[in-house]
Coordinates of C-alpha atoms and ligand atoms in Angstrom, one line a residue:
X19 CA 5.6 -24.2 12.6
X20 CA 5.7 -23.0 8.9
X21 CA 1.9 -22.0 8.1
X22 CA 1.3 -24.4 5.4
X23 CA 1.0 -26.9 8.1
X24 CA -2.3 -25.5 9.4
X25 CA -4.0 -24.9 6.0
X26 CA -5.1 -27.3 3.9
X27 CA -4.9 -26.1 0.5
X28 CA -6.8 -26.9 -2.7
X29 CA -5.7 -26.5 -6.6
X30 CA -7.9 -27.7 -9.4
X31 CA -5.8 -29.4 -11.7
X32 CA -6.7 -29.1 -15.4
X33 CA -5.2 -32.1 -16.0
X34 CA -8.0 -34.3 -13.6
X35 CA -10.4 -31.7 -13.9
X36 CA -11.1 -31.7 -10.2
X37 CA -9.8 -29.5 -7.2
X38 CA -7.1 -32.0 -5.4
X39 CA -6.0 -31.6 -2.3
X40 CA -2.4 -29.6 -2.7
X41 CA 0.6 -32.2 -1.6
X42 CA 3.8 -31.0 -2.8
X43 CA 6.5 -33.6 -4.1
X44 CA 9.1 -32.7 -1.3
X45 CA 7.6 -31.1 2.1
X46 CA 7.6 -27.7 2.6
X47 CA 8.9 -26.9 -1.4
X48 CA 6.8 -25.7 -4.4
X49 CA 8.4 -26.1 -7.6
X50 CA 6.3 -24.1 -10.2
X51 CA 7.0 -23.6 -14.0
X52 CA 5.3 -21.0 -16.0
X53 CA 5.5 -20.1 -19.6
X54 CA 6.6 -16.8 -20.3
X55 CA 6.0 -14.5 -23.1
X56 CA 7.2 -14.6 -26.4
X57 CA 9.2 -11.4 -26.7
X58 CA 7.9 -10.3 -30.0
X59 CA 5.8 -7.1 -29.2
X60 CA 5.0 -5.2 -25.9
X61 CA 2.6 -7.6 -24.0
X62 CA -1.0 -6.6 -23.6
X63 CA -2.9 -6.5 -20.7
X64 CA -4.8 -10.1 -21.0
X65 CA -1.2 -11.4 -21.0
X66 CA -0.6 -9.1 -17.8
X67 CA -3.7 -10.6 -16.0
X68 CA -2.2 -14.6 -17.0
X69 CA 1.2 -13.5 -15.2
X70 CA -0.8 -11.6 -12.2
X71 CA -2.8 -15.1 -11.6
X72 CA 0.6 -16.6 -11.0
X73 CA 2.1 -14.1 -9.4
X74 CA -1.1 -14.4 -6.5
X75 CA -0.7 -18.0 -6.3
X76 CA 3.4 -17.4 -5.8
X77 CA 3.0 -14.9 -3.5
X78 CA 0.2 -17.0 -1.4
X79 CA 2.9 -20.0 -1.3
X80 CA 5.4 -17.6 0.2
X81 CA 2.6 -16.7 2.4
X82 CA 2.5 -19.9 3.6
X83 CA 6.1 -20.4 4.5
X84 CA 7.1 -22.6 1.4
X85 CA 9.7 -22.4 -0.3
X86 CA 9.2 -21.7 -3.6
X87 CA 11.3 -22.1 -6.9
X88 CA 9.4 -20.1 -9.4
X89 CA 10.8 -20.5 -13.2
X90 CA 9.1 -18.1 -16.2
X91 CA 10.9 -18.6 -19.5
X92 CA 11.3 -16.0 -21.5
X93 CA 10.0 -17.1 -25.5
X94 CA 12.9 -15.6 -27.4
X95 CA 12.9 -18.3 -30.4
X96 CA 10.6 -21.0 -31.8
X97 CA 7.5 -19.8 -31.7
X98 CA 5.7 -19.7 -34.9
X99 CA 3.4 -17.5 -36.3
X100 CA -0.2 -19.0 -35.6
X101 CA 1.7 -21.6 -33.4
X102 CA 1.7 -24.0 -36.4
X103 CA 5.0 -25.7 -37.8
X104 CA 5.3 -24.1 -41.2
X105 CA 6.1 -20.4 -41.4
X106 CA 7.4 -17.6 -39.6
X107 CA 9.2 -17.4 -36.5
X108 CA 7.2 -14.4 -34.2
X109 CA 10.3 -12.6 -33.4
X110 CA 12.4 -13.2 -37.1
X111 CA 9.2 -11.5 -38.3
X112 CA 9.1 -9.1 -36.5
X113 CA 12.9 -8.1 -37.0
X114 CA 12.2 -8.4 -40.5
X115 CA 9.7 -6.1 -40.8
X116 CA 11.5 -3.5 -38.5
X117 CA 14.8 -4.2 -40.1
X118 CA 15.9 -5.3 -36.7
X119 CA 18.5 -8.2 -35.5
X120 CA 15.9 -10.7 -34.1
X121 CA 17.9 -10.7 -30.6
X122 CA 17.3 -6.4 -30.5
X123 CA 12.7 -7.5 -31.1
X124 CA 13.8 -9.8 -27.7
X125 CA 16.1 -7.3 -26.1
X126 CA 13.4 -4.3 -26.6
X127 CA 10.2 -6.1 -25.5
X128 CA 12.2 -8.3 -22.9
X129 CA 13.0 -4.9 -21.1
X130 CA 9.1 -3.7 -21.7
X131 CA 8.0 -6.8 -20.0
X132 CA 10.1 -6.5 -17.3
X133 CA 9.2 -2.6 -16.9
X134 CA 5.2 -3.6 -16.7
X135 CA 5.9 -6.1 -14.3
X136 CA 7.6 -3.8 -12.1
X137 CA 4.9 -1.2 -12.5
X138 CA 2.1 -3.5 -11.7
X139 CA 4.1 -4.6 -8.8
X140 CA 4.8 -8.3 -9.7
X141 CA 7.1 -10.5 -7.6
X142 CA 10.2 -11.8 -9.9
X143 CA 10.5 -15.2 -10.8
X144 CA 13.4 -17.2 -9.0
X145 CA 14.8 -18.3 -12.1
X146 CA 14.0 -16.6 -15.6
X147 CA 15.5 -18.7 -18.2
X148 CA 15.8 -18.2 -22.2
X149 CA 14.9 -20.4 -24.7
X150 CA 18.2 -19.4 -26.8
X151 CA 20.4 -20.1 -23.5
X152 CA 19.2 -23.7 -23.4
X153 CA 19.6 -25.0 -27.2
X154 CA 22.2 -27.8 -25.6
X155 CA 19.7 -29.1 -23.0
X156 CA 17.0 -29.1 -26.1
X157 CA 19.2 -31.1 -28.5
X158 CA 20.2 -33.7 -26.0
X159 CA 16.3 -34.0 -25.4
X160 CA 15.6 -34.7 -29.0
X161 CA 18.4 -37.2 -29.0
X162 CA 16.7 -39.3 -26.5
X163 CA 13.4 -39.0 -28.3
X164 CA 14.9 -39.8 -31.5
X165 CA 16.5 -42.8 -29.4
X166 CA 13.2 -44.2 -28.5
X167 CA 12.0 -44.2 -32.4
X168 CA 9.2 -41.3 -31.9
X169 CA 11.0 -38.5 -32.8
X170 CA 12.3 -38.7 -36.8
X171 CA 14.3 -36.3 -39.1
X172 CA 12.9 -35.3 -42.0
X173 CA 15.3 -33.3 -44.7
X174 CA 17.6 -31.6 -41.4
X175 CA 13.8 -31.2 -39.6
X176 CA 12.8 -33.5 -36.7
X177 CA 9.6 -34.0 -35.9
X178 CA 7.2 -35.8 -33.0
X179 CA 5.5 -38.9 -34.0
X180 CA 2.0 -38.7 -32.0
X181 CA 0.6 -41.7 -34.2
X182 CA 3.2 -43.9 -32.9
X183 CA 3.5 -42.3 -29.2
X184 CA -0.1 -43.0 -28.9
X185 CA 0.1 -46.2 -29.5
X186 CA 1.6 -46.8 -25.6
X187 CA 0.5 -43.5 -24.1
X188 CA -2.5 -41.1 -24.6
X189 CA -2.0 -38.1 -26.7
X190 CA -4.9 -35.7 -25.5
X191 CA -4.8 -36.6 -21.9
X192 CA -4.7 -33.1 -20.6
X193 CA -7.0 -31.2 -23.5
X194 CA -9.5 -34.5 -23.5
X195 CA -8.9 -34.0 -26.9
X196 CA -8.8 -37.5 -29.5
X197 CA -6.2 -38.6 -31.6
X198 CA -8.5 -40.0 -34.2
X199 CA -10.9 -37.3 -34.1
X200 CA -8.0 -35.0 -34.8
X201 CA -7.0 -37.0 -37.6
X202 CA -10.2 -37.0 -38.8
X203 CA -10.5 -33.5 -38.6
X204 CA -7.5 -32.2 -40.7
X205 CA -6.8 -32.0 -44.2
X206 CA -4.1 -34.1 -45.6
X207 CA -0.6 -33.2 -46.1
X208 CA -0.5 -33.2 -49.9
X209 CA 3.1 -34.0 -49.8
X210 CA 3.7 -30.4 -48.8
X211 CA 5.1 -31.5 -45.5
X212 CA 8.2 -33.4 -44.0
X213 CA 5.7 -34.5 -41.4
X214 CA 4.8 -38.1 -41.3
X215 CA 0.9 -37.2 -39.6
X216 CA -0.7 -34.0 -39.9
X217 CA -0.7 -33.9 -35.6
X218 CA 3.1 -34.4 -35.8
X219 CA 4.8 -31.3 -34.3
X220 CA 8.4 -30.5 -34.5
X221 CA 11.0 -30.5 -32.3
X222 CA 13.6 -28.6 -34.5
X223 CA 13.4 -26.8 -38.0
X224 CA 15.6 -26.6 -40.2
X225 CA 16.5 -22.4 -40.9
X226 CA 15.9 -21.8 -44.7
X227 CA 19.5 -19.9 -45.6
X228 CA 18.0 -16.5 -44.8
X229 CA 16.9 -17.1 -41.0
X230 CA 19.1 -15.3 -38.6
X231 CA 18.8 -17.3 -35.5
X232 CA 19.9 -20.9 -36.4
X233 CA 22.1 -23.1 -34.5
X234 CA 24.7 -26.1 -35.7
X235 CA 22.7 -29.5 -34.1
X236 CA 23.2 -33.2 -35.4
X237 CA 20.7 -32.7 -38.1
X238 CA 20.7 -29.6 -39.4
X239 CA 21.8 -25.6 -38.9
X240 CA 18.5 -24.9 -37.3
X241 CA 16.0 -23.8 -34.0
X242 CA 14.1 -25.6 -31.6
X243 CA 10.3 -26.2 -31.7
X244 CA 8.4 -23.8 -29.4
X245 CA 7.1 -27.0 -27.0
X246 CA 10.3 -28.5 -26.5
X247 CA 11.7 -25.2 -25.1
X248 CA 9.6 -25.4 -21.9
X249 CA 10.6 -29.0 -21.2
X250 CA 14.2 -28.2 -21.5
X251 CA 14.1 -25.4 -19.4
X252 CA 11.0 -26.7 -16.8
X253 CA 13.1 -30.1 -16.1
X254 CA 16.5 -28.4 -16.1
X255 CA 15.1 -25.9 -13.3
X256 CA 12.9 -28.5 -11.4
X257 CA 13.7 -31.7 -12.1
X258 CA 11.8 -34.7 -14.2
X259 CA 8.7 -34.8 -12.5
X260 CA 7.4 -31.5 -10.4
X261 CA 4.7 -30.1 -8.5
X262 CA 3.3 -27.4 -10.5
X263 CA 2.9 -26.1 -14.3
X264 CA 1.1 -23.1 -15.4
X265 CA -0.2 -20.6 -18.5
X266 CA -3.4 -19.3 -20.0
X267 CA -5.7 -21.5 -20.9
X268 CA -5.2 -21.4 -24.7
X269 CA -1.6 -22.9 -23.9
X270 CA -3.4 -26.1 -23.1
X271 CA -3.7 -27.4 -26.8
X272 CA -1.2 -27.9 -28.1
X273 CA 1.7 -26.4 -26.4
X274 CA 0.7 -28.0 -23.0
X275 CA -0.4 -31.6 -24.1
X276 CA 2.8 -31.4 -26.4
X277 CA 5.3 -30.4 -23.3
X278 CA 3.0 -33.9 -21.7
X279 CA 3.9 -36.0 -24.8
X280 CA 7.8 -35.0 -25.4
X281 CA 8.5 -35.7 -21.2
X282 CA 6.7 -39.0 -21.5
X283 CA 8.5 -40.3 -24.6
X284 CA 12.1 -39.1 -23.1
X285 CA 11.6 -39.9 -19.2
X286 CA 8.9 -42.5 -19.5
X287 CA 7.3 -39.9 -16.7
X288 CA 4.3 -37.6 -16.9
X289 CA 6.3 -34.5 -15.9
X290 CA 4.0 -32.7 -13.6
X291 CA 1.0 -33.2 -10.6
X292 CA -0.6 -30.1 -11.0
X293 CA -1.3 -28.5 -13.9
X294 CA -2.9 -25.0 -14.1
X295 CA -4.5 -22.6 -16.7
X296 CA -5.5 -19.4 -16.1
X297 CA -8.5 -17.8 -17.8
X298 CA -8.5 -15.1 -20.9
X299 CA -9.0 -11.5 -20.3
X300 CA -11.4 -10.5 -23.2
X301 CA -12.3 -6.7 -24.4
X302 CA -15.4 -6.5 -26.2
X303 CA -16.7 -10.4 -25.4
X304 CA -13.4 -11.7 -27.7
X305 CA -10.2 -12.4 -26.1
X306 CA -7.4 -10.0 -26.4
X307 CA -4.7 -11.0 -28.2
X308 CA -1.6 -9.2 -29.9
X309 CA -2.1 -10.6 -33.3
X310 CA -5.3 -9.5 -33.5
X311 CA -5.3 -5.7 -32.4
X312 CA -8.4 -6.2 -29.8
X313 CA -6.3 -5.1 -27.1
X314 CA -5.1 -2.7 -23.9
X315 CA -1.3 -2.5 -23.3
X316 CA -0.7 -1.4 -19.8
X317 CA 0.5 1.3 -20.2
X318 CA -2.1 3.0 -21.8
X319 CA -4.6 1.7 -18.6
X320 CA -1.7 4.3 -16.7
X321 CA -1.5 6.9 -18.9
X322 CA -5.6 6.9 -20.6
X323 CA -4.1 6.4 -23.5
X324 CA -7.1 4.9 -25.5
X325 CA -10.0 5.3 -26.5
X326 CA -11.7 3.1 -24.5
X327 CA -10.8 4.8 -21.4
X328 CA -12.3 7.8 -19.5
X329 CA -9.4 8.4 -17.6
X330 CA -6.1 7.0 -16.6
X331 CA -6.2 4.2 -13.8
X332 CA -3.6 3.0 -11.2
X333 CA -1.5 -0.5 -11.3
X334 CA -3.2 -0.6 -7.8
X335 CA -6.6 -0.4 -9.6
X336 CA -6.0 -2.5 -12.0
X337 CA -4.6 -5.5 -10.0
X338 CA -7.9 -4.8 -7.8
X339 CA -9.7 -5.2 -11.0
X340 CA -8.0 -8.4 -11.8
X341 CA -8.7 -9.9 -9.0
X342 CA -11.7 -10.0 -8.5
X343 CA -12.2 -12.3 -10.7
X344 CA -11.4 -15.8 -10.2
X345 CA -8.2 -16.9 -12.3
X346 CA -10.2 -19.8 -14.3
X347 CA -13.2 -17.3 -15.0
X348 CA -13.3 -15.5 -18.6
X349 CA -12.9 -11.9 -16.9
X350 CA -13.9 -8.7 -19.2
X351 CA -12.5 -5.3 -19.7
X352 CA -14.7 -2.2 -19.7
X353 CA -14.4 1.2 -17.8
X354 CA -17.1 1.2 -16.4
X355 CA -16.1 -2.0 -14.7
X356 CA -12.7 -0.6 -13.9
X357 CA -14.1 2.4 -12.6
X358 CA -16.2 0.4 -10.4
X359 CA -13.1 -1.1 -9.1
X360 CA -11.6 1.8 -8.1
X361 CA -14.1 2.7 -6.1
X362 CA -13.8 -0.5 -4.5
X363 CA -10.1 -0.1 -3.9
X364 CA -10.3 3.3 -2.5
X365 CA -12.6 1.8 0.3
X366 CA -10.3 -0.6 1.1
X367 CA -7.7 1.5 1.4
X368 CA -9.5 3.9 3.4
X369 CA -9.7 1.4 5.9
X370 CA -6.1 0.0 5.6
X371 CA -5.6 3.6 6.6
X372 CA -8.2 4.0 9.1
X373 CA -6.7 0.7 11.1
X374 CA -3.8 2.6 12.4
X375 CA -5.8 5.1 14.1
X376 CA -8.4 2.8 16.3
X377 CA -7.2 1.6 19.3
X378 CA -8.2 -1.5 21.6
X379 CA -10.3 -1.8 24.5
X380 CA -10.8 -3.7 27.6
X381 CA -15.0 -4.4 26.5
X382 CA -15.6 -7.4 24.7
X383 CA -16.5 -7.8 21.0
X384 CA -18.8 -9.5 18.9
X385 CA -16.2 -9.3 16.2
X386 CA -14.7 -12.9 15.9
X387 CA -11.3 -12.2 14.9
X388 CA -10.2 -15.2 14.5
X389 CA -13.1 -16.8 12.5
X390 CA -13.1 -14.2 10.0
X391 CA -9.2 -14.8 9.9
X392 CA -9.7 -18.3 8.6
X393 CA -13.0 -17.4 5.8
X394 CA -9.5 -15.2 4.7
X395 CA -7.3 -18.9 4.3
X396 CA -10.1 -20.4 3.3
X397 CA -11.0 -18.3 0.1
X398 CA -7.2 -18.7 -0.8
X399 CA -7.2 -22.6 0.4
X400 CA -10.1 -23.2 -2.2
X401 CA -7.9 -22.7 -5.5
X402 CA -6.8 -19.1 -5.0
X403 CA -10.1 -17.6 -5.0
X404 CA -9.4 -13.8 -4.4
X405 CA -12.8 -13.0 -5.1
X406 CA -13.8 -14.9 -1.9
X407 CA -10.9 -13.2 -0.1
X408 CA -12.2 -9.2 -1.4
X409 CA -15.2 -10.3 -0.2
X410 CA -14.7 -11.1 3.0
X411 CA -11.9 -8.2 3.3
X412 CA -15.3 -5.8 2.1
X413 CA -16.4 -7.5 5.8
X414 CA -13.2 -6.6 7.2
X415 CA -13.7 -2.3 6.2
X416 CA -17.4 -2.9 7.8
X417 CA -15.8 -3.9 11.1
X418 CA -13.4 -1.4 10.9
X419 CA -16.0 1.5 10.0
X420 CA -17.9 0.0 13.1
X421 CA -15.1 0.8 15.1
X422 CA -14.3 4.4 13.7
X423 CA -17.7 4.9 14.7
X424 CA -17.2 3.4 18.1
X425 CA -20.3 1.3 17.6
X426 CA -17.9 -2.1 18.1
X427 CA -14.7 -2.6 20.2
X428 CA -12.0 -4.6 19.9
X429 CA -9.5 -5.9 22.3
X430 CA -5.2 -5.4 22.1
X431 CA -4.8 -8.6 21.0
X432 CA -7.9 -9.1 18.2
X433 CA -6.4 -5.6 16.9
X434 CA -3.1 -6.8 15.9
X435 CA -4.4 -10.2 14.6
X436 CA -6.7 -8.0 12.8
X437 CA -3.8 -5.5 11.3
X438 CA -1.4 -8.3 10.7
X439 CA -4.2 -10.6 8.7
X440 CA -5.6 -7.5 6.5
X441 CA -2.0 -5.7 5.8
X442 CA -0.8 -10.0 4.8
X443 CA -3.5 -10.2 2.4
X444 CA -3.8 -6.8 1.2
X445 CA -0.3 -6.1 0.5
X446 CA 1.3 -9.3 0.7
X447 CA -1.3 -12.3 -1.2
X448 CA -2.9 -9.9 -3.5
X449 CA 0.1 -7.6 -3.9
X450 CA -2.0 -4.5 -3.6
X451 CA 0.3 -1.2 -2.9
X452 CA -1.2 1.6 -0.7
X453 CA -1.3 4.4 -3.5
X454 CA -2.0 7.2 -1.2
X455 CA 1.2 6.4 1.2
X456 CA 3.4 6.9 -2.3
X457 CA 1.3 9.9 -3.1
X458 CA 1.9 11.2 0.5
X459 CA 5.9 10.4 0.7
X460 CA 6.3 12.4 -2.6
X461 CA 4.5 15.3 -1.1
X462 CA 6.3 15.3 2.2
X463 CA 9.6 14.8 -0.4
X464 CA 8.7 17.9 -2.1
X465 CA 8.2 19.7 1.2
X466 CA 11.6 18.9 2.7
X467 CA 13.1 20.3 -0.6
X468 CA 11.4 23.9 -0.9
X469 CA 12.4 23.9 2.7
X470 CA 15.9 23.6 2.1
X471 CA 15.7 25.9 -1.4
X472 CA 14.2 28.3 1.7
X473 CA 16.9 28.0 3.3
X474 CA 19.4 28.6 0.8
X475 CA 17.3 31.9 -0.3
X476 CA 18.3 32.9 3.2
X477 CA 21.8 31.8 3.3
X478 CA 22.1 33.7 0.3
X479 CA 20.6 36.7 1.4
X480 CA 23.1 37.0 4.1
X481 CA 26.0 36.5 2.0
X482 CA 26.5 33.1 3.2
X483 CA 27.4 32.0 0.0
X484 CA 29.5 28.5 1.0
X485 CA 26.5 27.5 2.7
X486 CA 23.7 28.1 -0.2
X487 CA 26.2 26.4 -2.4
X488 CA 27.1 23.6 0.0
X489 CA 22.9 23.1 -0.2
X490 CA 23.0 23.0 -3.7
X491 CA 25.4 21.2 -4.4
X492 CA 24.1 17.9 -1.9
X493 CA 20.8 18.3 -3.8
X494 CA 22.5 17.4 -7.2
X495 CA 24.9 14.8 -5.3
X496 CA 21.0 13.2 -4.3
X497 CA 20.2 13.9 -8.0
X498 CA 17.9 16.6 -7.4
X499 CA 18.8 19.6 -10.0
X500 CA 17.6 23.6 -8.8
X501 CA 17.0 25.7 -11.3
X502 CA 16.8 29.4 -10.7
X503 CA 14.3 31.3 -12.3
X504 CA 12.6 34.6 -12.8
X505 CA 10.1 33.2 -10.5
X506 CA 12.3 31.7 -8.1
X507 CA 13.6 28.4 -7.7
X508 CA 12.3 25.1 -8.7
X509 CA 13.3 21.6 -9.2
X510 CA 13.7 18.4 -11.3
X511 CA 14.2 15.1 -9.3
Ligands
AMP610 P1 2.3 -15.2 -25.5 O1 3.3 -14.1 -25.3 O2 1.4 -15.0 -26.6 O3 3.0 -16.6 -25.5 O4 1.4 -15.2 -24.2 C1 1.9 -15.1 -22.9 C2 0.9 -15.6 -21.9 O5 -0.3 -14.8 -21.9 C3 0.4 -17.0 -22.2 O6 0.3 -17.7 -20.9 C4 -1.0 -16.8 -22.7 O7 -1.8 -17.9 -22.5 C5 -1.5 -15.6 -22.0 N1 -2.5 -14.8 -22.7 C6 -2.5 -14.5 -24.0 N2 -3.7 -13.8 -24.3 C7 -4.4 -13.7 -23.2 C8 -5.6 -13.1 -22.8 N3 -6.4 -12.4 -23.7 N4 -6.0 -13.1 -21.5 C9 -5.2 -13.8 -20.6 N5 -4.0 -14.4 -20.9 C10 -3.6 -14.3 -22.1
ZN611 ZN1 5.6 -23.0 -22.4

């Protein structure tokens, strides 16, 4: 029997504003979309803790023996400078500024994404799709929404009619925000605008005759509008109507109760049951943010890099530090809190470590196994919370200590549900890695080659000159250069 069967799951959906009980739209199947970053600049490490939140709740549905279609766009047009409608696109910007094409700002920080991902361990997406690759599937949407008189051209620009739209569905029903009130609140458009309402957002620009990336569409050489990129490429992937959307919480309003608006007015649908929003990473008290400059790139977390920093910190570390935070909680960066993790971490390890070395015994336990088992699914049951889960791993090392110390026993069949449970969670669910087993393979690794650079000093020694070079010459076919010295021999992997 697949696990999800036995545990009954729970997701707060931003969109009710209540944790629901998780039923996915076909059994056994998870179809989640998540928006991606916009590939304009090397993302910082509040965008990093967004994509981590996912990535736990992806790696706790594979966990559970569903079977997941993940889809993460990457943002590589259409997103405007201060997410309004008039000005800038991020990434033309950007190239303009560097005296770059626009597609080498995506190519460069595409790759940097990709390359933090991997070093912070991240599962990939199923599907990763780009906004430029589905500028077909956008137009045709905009054609329907045209079709049904809410979407209008305006001088080769079309644009979203939230006025009229609202006047058969509800604009605002995911941010709780009100179309009047908004009205109320912004300032009018002075004629400076195509727009027929200040709300009005577009669904494709028109490129002025000195922007790059434009396309030929029925109204005008031209982009798409940053909202209408994720419905193309979420319903494309997953169909009209699926089970689960997610981004930070500052994607809500507008880009989220936008994506809401543009699937209702083209499929007549609201396009998705759950809709999730993960909580800002803040340095300081204010959120981090690229445009801003209040921010940690990863890399610098690894290296020390900043100023901020006593030392440098592993991915490890830093995913502990993540996590235990709840993913809807405002979650802050400081060293000494990230020291404090570490600390943290290193216990846990310690008795990851330890577990291999106790063994079982006939006596019986007052350890419930099983019990503290199920406090593990039920932290994750109750909307992902790995806090809840760290904590009661923390009880987990206290049982294991107890039986280092041989104050507790435990019998052959409590140990491996024991094992199993803590290296799923650990490794698997939280996608922790065991730092010291990397640290320990690259020391045996360096012992195996000064070994064989031994025995090549005595191969040469006696002359046996095809055999030192036979040595040699299998280290480089491995990619491992020696390099003879004055002080002997060492190597570059
Ligand atoms: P962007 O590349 O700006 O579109 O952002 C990519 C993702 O990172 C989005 O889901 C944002 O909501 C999220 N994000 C941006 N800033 C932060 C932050 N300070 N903390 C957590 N998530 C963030
Ligand atoms: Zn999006």
């Amino acid at each position: 029997m697949p696990l999800y069967t036995s545990q009954s799951l729970k997701i707060y959906n931003s969109l009710s504003g209540e944790k629901e009980n998780f039923n996915p739209i076909h059994e056994g199947n998870v179809g989640m979309y998540v928006c991606g970053p916009t590939v304009y600049s090397n993302v910082h490490l509040g965008n990093v803790r967004t994509f981590m939140s996912f990535d736990v709740i992806f790696r706790y549905f594979l966990h559970l023996d569903y079977k997941v279609r993940y889809v993460r766009n990457i943002t590589d047009v259409g997103h405007i400078v201060d997410d309004v409608d008039e000005g800038e696109d991020k990434i033309a910007k950007k190239a303009r500024l560097e005296q770059l094409e626009p597609m080498e700002v995506v190519q460069r920080y595409t790759v940097d994404f990709h390359e933090i991902l991997k070093a912070f361990n991240f599962l990939p997406p199923s599907i990763e799709p780009t906004a430029t690759g589905h500028i077909i599937e956008q137009i045709e949407i905009i054609k329907k929404i045209i079709d049904t008189g809410i979407g209008y051209e305006a001088n080769g620009s079309v644009y979203f009619d939230v006025v009229k739209y609202n006047e058969t569905n509800n604009y605002g029903v995911l941010s709780g925000r009100n179309i009047e009130d908004m009205l109320a609140n912004t300032r009018d458009l002075d004629g400076q605008s195509d727009k027929r309402n200040p709300q009005d957002f577009a669904l494709w620009k028109k490129a002025e005759p000195q922007h790059i990336m434009r396309w030929p569409s029925p109204w005008s050489d031209g982009f798409p509008g940053w909202h209408l990129e994720c419905t193309a490429m979420s319903t494309k992937y997953l169909g009209n109507h699926f089970d689960i959307h997610g981004g930070g919480m500052d994607l809500k309003f507008p880009h989220h109760e936008c994506e809401i608006a543009q699937n209702e007015a083209c499929t007549g649908q609201s396009p998705v049951n759950y809709w999730m929003h993960a909580n800002m990473l803040t340095l300081n008290g204010k959120k981090m943010a690229k445009s801003t400059g209040n921010n940690i790139l990863p890399g610098e977390i690894l290296s020390g890099e900043n100023n901020i920093l006593s030392k440098a910190f592993s991915a490890s570390v830093t995913r502990f530090f993540m996590l235990q935070a709840h993913y809807r909680s405002i979650l802050d960066f400081s060293d000494d809190a990230i020291v404090a993790a570490e600390k943290g971490y290193k216990r846990l390890m310690e008795a990851v470590d330890a577990l291999s070395g106790i063994s079982a015994s006939h006596n019986t336990s007052s350890i419930d196994i099983a019990s503290w088992k199920q406090l593990c699914y039920d932290a994750m049951n109750d909307d992902f919370n790995t806090p809840i889960l760290i904590a009661q791993l923390f009880e987990a090392v206290r049982y294991v200590n107890l039986l280092k110390e041989g104050k507790e026993t435990i019998s052959e069949e409590d140990l491996k549900t024991f094992t199993t449970a803590i290296n799923a969670f650990v490794f698997d669910v939280l996608g922790l890695s065991d730092e010291k087993t990397a640290d320990s393979n690259n020391d045996k690794l360096d012992g195996v080659i000064n070994m064989l650079i031994g025995m090549r000093n005595q191969a040469r020694a006696d002359k046996n000159f095809a055999l030192s070079d036979q040595i040699r010459d299998q280290l480089i076919g491995l990619g491992i250069q020696l390099k003879d010295g004055k002080e002997g021999t060492s190597f570059s992997l």
